[in-house]
Amino acid sequence: MGSLDPPSNAQGGKTLIHDDVDDNQQSTADVRSELSPAANEDVGSPPENEGLKRRKIGVLPLEVGTRVMCRWRDSKYHPVKVIERRKVSSGGPNDYEYYVHYTEFNRRLDEWVKLDQLDLDSVEAVVDEKVEDKVTSLKMTRHQKRKIDEIHVEGHEELDAASLREHEEFTKVKNIATIELGRYEIETWYFSPFPPEYNDCVKLYFCEFCLNFMKHKEQLQRHMIDGKKNKVYGQNLCYLAKLFLDHKTLYYDVDLFLFYVLCECDDRGCHMVGYFSKEKHSEESYNLACILTLPPYQRKGYGKFLIAFSYELSKKEGKVGTPERPLSDLGLLSYRGYWTRVLLDILKKHKGNISIKELSDMTAIKAEDILSTLQSLELIQYRKGQHVICADPKVLDRHLKAAGRGGLDVDVSKLIWTPYKEQG
């Protein structure tokens, strides 16, 4: 539903040993090469490296579902699962590239890797998914289970197990690897359902002003921009956003939404850095449907600014609001941080008792979000049939410090906006 912070980003190398690797981190192959000559005195036996080579070739090509260690962008090996494979053009019968999921990380880091990035000595046989999930669950600590359960509930509460599995199967392989938007080339995070004619594109070129997307840079340089086609712009914005949001529903009927696009401006024009959408009429009191800060502009406070801005619009409407669910993992973290900072800042300054409803009226944050935030911080207790806020100043300071700094300030005096129902 929202994506605000990026993962680390670099490119994997092509050799097993790097100049900056510590002497104690040599590979198994190096250790074998240092064995005494006596180990290979039997002339009738093939050299050990030849035997290893034949054994490794015997496991190729790797089957979908295989577990193996893969050298990642940090030059370290991490456990992965093979999701898909494809033949390398003009290669041999075992020449494949493999699309892998790093089991320690979110799906946004899934990628195609070459065979030389995989440690074939670590290959594990394909196992039954249900058995594997049960074994993995038994090995988890209580803290790990709680963390995973929280992400599952908050991120996928609208999807049952069957729907979630169907979603992951349909979107398991990213169809577009990179996009070019303005002066940035950006690696994508997730699958996005572009029209079939774009299925063979590894890279797409987006116009940062009208958001039309093209297969070739030459098309981008000469295409025409029609500012009247707002519907096309909204649909293209949804296509673009889906490349960075896992559980986003792609709305083709964008007439139901208003899009608030945040830009950085320079002498070349206004360059989109992020946006949020908002239903024109929401029965569930949603004040935000979808939010995204593009990866090159993350960690600059723009996502927090957009969240704060959405609540200022709710105040203008005289309503309380809440973001549409499900929230992404990064969206949940950003909202929890925002709610924490806003609520604890009020509790620090407020003298005397204050109720959940009063906090909701002051902040436009829905009462359920206030309650869940204070409960997660262990700042609320249930006594004699009602919730009581326990606001020790030292505890508040500790939580505020942990929540980190806020984003850019919203200057409400500069906000000129009329709620949609009152327009024209």
mmCIF file of C-alpha atoms in Angstrom, residues 84-261:
data_model
loop_
_atom_site.group_PDB
_atom_site.id
_atom_site.type_symbol
_atom_site.label_atom_id
_atom_site.label_comp_id
_atom_site.label_asym_id
_atom_site.label_seq_id
_atom_site.Cartn_x
_atom_site.Cartn_y
_atom_site.Cartn_z
ATOM 1 C CA GLU A 84 12.321 -19.449 -12.081
ATOM 2 C CA ARG A 85 15.010 -20.166 -14.658
ATOM 3 C CA ARG A 86 15.650 -19.251 -18.278
ATOM 4 C CA LYS A 87 18.038 -20.479 -20.950
ATOM 5 C CA VAL A 88 21.034 -18.332 -21.803
ATOM 6 C CA SER A 89 20.970 -17.541 -25.503
ATOM 7 C CA SER A 90 23.663 -19.370 -27.515
ATOM 8 C CA GLY A 91 24.669 -21.329 -24.411
ATOM 9 C CA GLY A 92 25.084 -25.025 -23.624
ATOM 10 C CA PRO A 93 22.374 -27.398 -22.327
ATOM 11 C CA ASN A 94 23.114 -26.415 -18.705
ATOM 12 C CA ASP A 95 23.535 -22.675 -19.321
ATOM 13 C CA TYR A 96 20.719 -21.013 -17.399
ATOM 14 C CA GLU A 97 20.119 -17.822 -15.464
ATOM 15 C CA TYR A 98 18.135 -18.202 -12.264
ATOM 16 C CA TYR A 99 15.552 -15.918 -10.709
ATOM 17 C CA VAL A 100 16.070 -16.234 -6.951
ATOM 18 C CA HIS A 101 14.380 -15.105 -3.761
ATOM 19 C CA TYR A 102 16.683 -14.195 -0.868
ATOM 20 C CA THR A 103 14.894 -15.960 1.972
ATOM 21 C CA GLU A 104 16.238 -13.529 4.573
ATOM 22 C CA PHE A 105 14.821 -10.482 2.793
ATOM 23 C CA ASN A 106 11.675 -9.001 1.260
ATOM 24 C CA ARG A 107 10.670 -9.976 -2.290
ATOM 25 C CA ARG A 108 11.747 -6.564 -3.565
ATOM 26 C CA LEU A 109 15.325 -7.888 -3.662
ATOM 27 C CA ASP A 110 14.490 -10.888 -5.872
ATOM 28 C CA GLU A 111 16.618 -10.887 -9.017
ATOM 29 C CA TRP A 112 18.097 -12.826 -11.926
ATOM 30 C CA VAL A 113 21.567 -14.171 -11.157
ATOM 31 C CA LYS A 114 24.213 -15.963 -13.183
ATOM 32 C CA LEU A 115 25.474 -19.447 -12.407
ATOM 33 C CA ASP A 116 28.846 -18.187 -11.138
ATOM 34 C CA GLN A 117 27.054 -16.387 -8.286
ATOM 35 C CA LEU A 118 25.751 -19.693 -6.894
ATOM 36 C CA ASP A 119 27.669 -22.016 -4.563
ATOM 37 C CA LEU A 120 26.811 -25.409 -6.054
ATOM 38 C CA ASP A 121 28.334 -27.199 -3.032
ATOM 39 C CA SER A 122 25.426 -25.849 -0.980
ATOM 40 C CA VAL A 123 22.623 -27.126 -3.225
ATOM 41 C CA GLU A 124 19.675 -28.602 -1.314
ATOM 42 C CA ALA A 125 17.039 -30.822 -2.852
ATOM 43 C CA VAL A 126 13.589 -29.467 -3.599
ATOM 44 C CA VAL A 127 11.428 -29.926 -0.503
ATOM 45 C CA ASP A 128 7.707 -29.931 0.103
ATOM 46 C CA GLU A 129 6.587 -26.372 0.877
ATOM 47 C CA LYS A 130 4.183 -27.369 3.681
ATOM 48 C CA VAL A 131 6.786 -29.527 5.436
ATOM 49 C CA GLU A 132 9.392 -26.788 5.038
ATOM 50 C CA ASP A 133 7.086 -24.125 6.488
ATOM 51 C CA LYS A 134 6.399 -26.350 9.513
ATOM 52 C CA VAL A 135 10.103 -27.001 10.138
ATOM 53 C CA THR A 136 10.951 -23.304 9.705
ATOM 54 C CA SER A 137 8.207 -22.358 12.158
ATOM 55 C CA LEU A 138 9.589 -24.736 14.788
ATOM 56 C CA LYS A 139 13.052 -23.167 14.470
ATOM 57 C CA MET A 140 11.842 -19.595 14.930
ATOM 58 C CA THR A 141 12.184 -17.760 18.197
ATOM 59 C CA ARG A 142 9.102 -16.246 19.792
ATOM 60 C CA HIS A 143 10.291 -12.746 18.807
ATOM 61 C CA GLN A 144 10.751 -13.787 15.161
ATOM 62 C CA LYS A 145 7.287 -15.359 15.027
ATOM 63 C CA ARG A 146 5.685 -12.247 16.518
ATOM 64 C CA LYS A 147 7.507 -10.017 14.023
ATOM 65 C CA ILE A 148 6.502 -12.131 11.018
ATOM 66 C CA ASP A 149 2.907 -12.499 12.212
ATOM 67 C CA GLU A 150 2.645 -8.727 12.649
ATOM 68 C CA ILE A 151 3.887 -8.079 9.127
ATOM 69 C CA HIS A 152 1.522 -10.743 7.760
ATOM 70 C CA VAL A 153 -1.536 -9.373 9.545
ATOM 71 C CA GLU A 154 -0.818 -5.713 8.866
ATOM 72 C CA GLY A 155 0.311 -6.262 5.278
ATOM 73 C CA HIS A 156 -2.081 -8.912 4.005
ATOM 74 C CA GLU A 157 -5.194 -8.899 6.167
ATOM 75 C CA GLU A 158 -7.411 -8.647 3.083
ATOM 76 C CA LEU A 159 -5.849 -11.785 1.547
ATOM 77 C CA ASP A 160 -6.544 -15.300 2.802
ATOM 78 C CA ALA A 161 -3.828 -17.952 2.477
ATOM 79 C CA ALA A 162 -5.069 -19.182 -0.908
ATOM 80 C CA SER A 163 -5.336 -15.662 -2.353
ATOM 81 C CA LEU A 164 -1.905 -14.742 -1.037
ATOM 82 C CA ARG A 165 -0.351 -17.836 -2.625
ATOM 83 C CA GLU A 166 -2.140 -17.073 -5.913
ATOM 84 C CA HIS A 167 -0.876 -13.472 -5.805
ATOM 85 C CA GLU A 168 2.694 -14.563 -5.153
ATOM 86 C CA GLU A 169 2.556 -17.143 -7.948
ATOM 87 C CA PHE A 170 1.223 -14.624 -10.473
ATOM 88 C CA THR A 171 3.722 -11.914 -9.493
ATOM 89 C CA LYS A 172 6.685 -14.104 -8.564
ATOM 90 C CA VAL A 173 9.009 -12.795 -11.298
ATOM 91 C CA LYS A 174 9.596 -9.096 -11.965
ATOM 92 C CA ASN A 175 8.718 -8.408 -15.583
ATOM 93 C CA ILE A 176 10.530 -5.056 -15.785
ATOM 94 C CA ALA A 177 14.021 -4.954 -14.258
ATOM 95 C CA THR A 178 14.776 -1.216 -14.520
ATOM 96 C CA ILE A 179 13.134 2.031 -15.542
ATOM 97 C CA GLU A 180 14.531 5.386 -16.549
ATOM 98 C CA LEU A 181 12.708 8.346 -15.022
ATOM 99 C CA GLY A 182 14.230 11.770 -15.525
ATOM 100 C CA ARG A 183 17.921 11.641 -14.676
ATOM 101 C CA TYR A 184 17.608 8.396 -12.730
ATOM 102 C CA GLU A 185 17.817 4.751 -13.737
ATOM 103 C CA ILE A 186 15.909 2.843 -11.041
ATOM 104 C CA GLU A 187 15.872 -0.866 -10.249
ATOM 105 C CA THR A 188 12.290 -2.018 -9.752
ATOM 106 C CA TRP A 189 11.050 -3.995 -6.753
ATOM 107 C CA TYR A 190 7.978 -5.929 -7.875
ATOM 108 C CA PHE A 191 5.922 -7.197 -10.815
ATOM 109 C CA SER A 192 3.546 -4.721 -12.472
ATOM 110 C CA PRO A 193 0.886 -5.854 -14.990
ATOM 111 C CA PHE A 194 1.886 -3.813 -18.021
ATOM 112 C CA PRO A 195 0.118 -4.506 -21.347
ATOM 113 C CA PRO A 196 1.311 -7.704 -23.095
ATOM 114 C CA GLU A 197 3.323 -5.825 -25.725
ATOM 115 C CA TYR A 198 5.775 -4.800 -22.980
ATOM 116 C CA ASN A 199 6.431 -8.349 -21.760
ATOM 117 C CA ASP A 200 9.755 -8.590 -23.580
ATOM 118 C CA CYS A 201 11.097 -5.316 -22.165
ATOM 119 C CA VAL A 202 13.833 -5.445 -19.557
ATOM 120 C CA LYS A 203 13.870 -1.642 -19.277
ATOM 121 C CA LEU A 204 11.164 0.991 -19.764
ATOM 122 C CA TYR A 205 11.535 4.736 -20.295
ATOM 123 C CA PHE A 206 9.060 6.958 -18.453
ATOM 124 C CA CYS A 207 8.385 10.595 -19.243
ATOM 125 C CA GLU A 208 8.572 12.251 -15.836
ATOM 126 C CA PHE A 209 6.021 14.902 -16.849
ATOM 127 C CA CYS A 210 3.147 12.907 -18.383
ATOM 128 C CA LEU A 211 4.270 9.418 -17.220
ATOM 129 C CA ASN A 212 3.870 7.816 -20.627
ATOM 130 C CA PHE A 213 6.185 4.805 -20.888
ATOM 131 C CA MET A 214 8.092 3.622 -23.941
ATOM 132 C CA LYS A 215 10.372 0.784 -25.009
ATOM 133 C CA HIS A 216 13.083 2.967 -26.504
ATOM 134 C CA LYS A 217 14.800 6.181 -25.454
ATOM 135 C CA GLU A 218 14.323 7.623 -28.946
ATOM 136 C CA GLN A 219 10.556 7.396 -28.423
ATOM 137 C CA LEU A 220 10.894 9.228 -25.125
ATOM 138 C CA GLN A 221 12.871 12.062 -26.686
ATOM 139 C CA ARG A 222 10.334 12.815 -29.410
ATOM 140 C CA HIS A 223 6.942 11.991 -27.894
ATOM 141 C CA MET A 224 4.220 14.640 -27.461
ATOM 142 C CA ILE A 225 2.701 15.574 -24.079
ATOM 143 C CA ASP A 226 -1.027 16.243 -23.827
ATOM 144 C CA GLY A 227 -1.764 17.744 -20.432
ATOM 145 C CA LYS A 228 -5.521 17.247 -20.866
ATOM 146 C CA LYS A 229 -5.297 13.473 -20.611
ATOM 147 C CA ASN A 230 -5.532 13.294 -16.838
ATOM 148 C CA LYS A 231 -7.057 9.831 -16.927
ATOM 149 C CA VAL A 232 -4.088 8.451 -18.859
ATOM 150 C CA TYR A 233 -1.742 10.198 -16.429
ATOM 151 C CA GLY A 234 -3.493 8.583 -13.451
ATOM 152 C CA GLN A 235 -3.368 5.129 -15.035
ATOM 153 C CA ASN A 236 0.308 5.537 -15.917
ATOM 154 C CA LEU A 237 1.015 6.659 -12.360
ATOM 155 C CA CYS A 238 -0.579 3.424 -11.118
ATOM 156 C CA TYR A 239 1.568 1.362 -13.498
ATOM 157 C CA LEU A 240 4.683 3.155 -12.286
ATOM 158 C CA ALA A 241 3.769 2.800 -8.605
ATOM 159 C CA LYS A 242 3.067 -0.931 -8.927
ATOM 160 C CA LEU A 243 6.745 -1.476 -9.800
ATOM 161 C CA PHE A 244 7.594 -0.498 -6.203
ATOM 162 C CA LEU A 245 4.517 -1.678 -4.266
ATOM 163 C CA ASP A 246 3.857 -5.368 -3.730
ATOM 164 C CA HIS A 247 0.215 -5.511 -2.623
ATOM 165 C CA LYS A 248 -1.220 -2.633 -4.595
ATOM 166 C CA THR A 249 -4.465 -3.042 -6.505
ATOM 167 C CA LEU A 250 -4.100 -1.523 -9.958
ATOM 168 C CA TYR A 251 -7.077 0.774 -10.536
ATOM 169 C CA TYR A 252 -7.935 1.380 -14.167
ATOM 170 C CA ASP A 253 -10.954 3.439 -13.115
ATOM 171 C CA VAL A 254 -8.891 6.322 -11.775
ATOM 172 C CA ASP A 255 -11.911 8.646 -11.932
ATOM 173 C CA LEU A 256 -12.677 7.659 -8.327
ATOM 174 C CA PHE A 257 -9.406 9.113 -6.990
ATOM 175 C CA LEU A 258 -7.565 12.357 -6.528
ATOM 176 C CA PHE A 259 -3.780 12.218 -6.959
ATOM 177 C CA TYR A 260 -1.517 14.520 -4.956
ATOM 178 C CA VAL A 261 1.878 14.598 -6.664
#
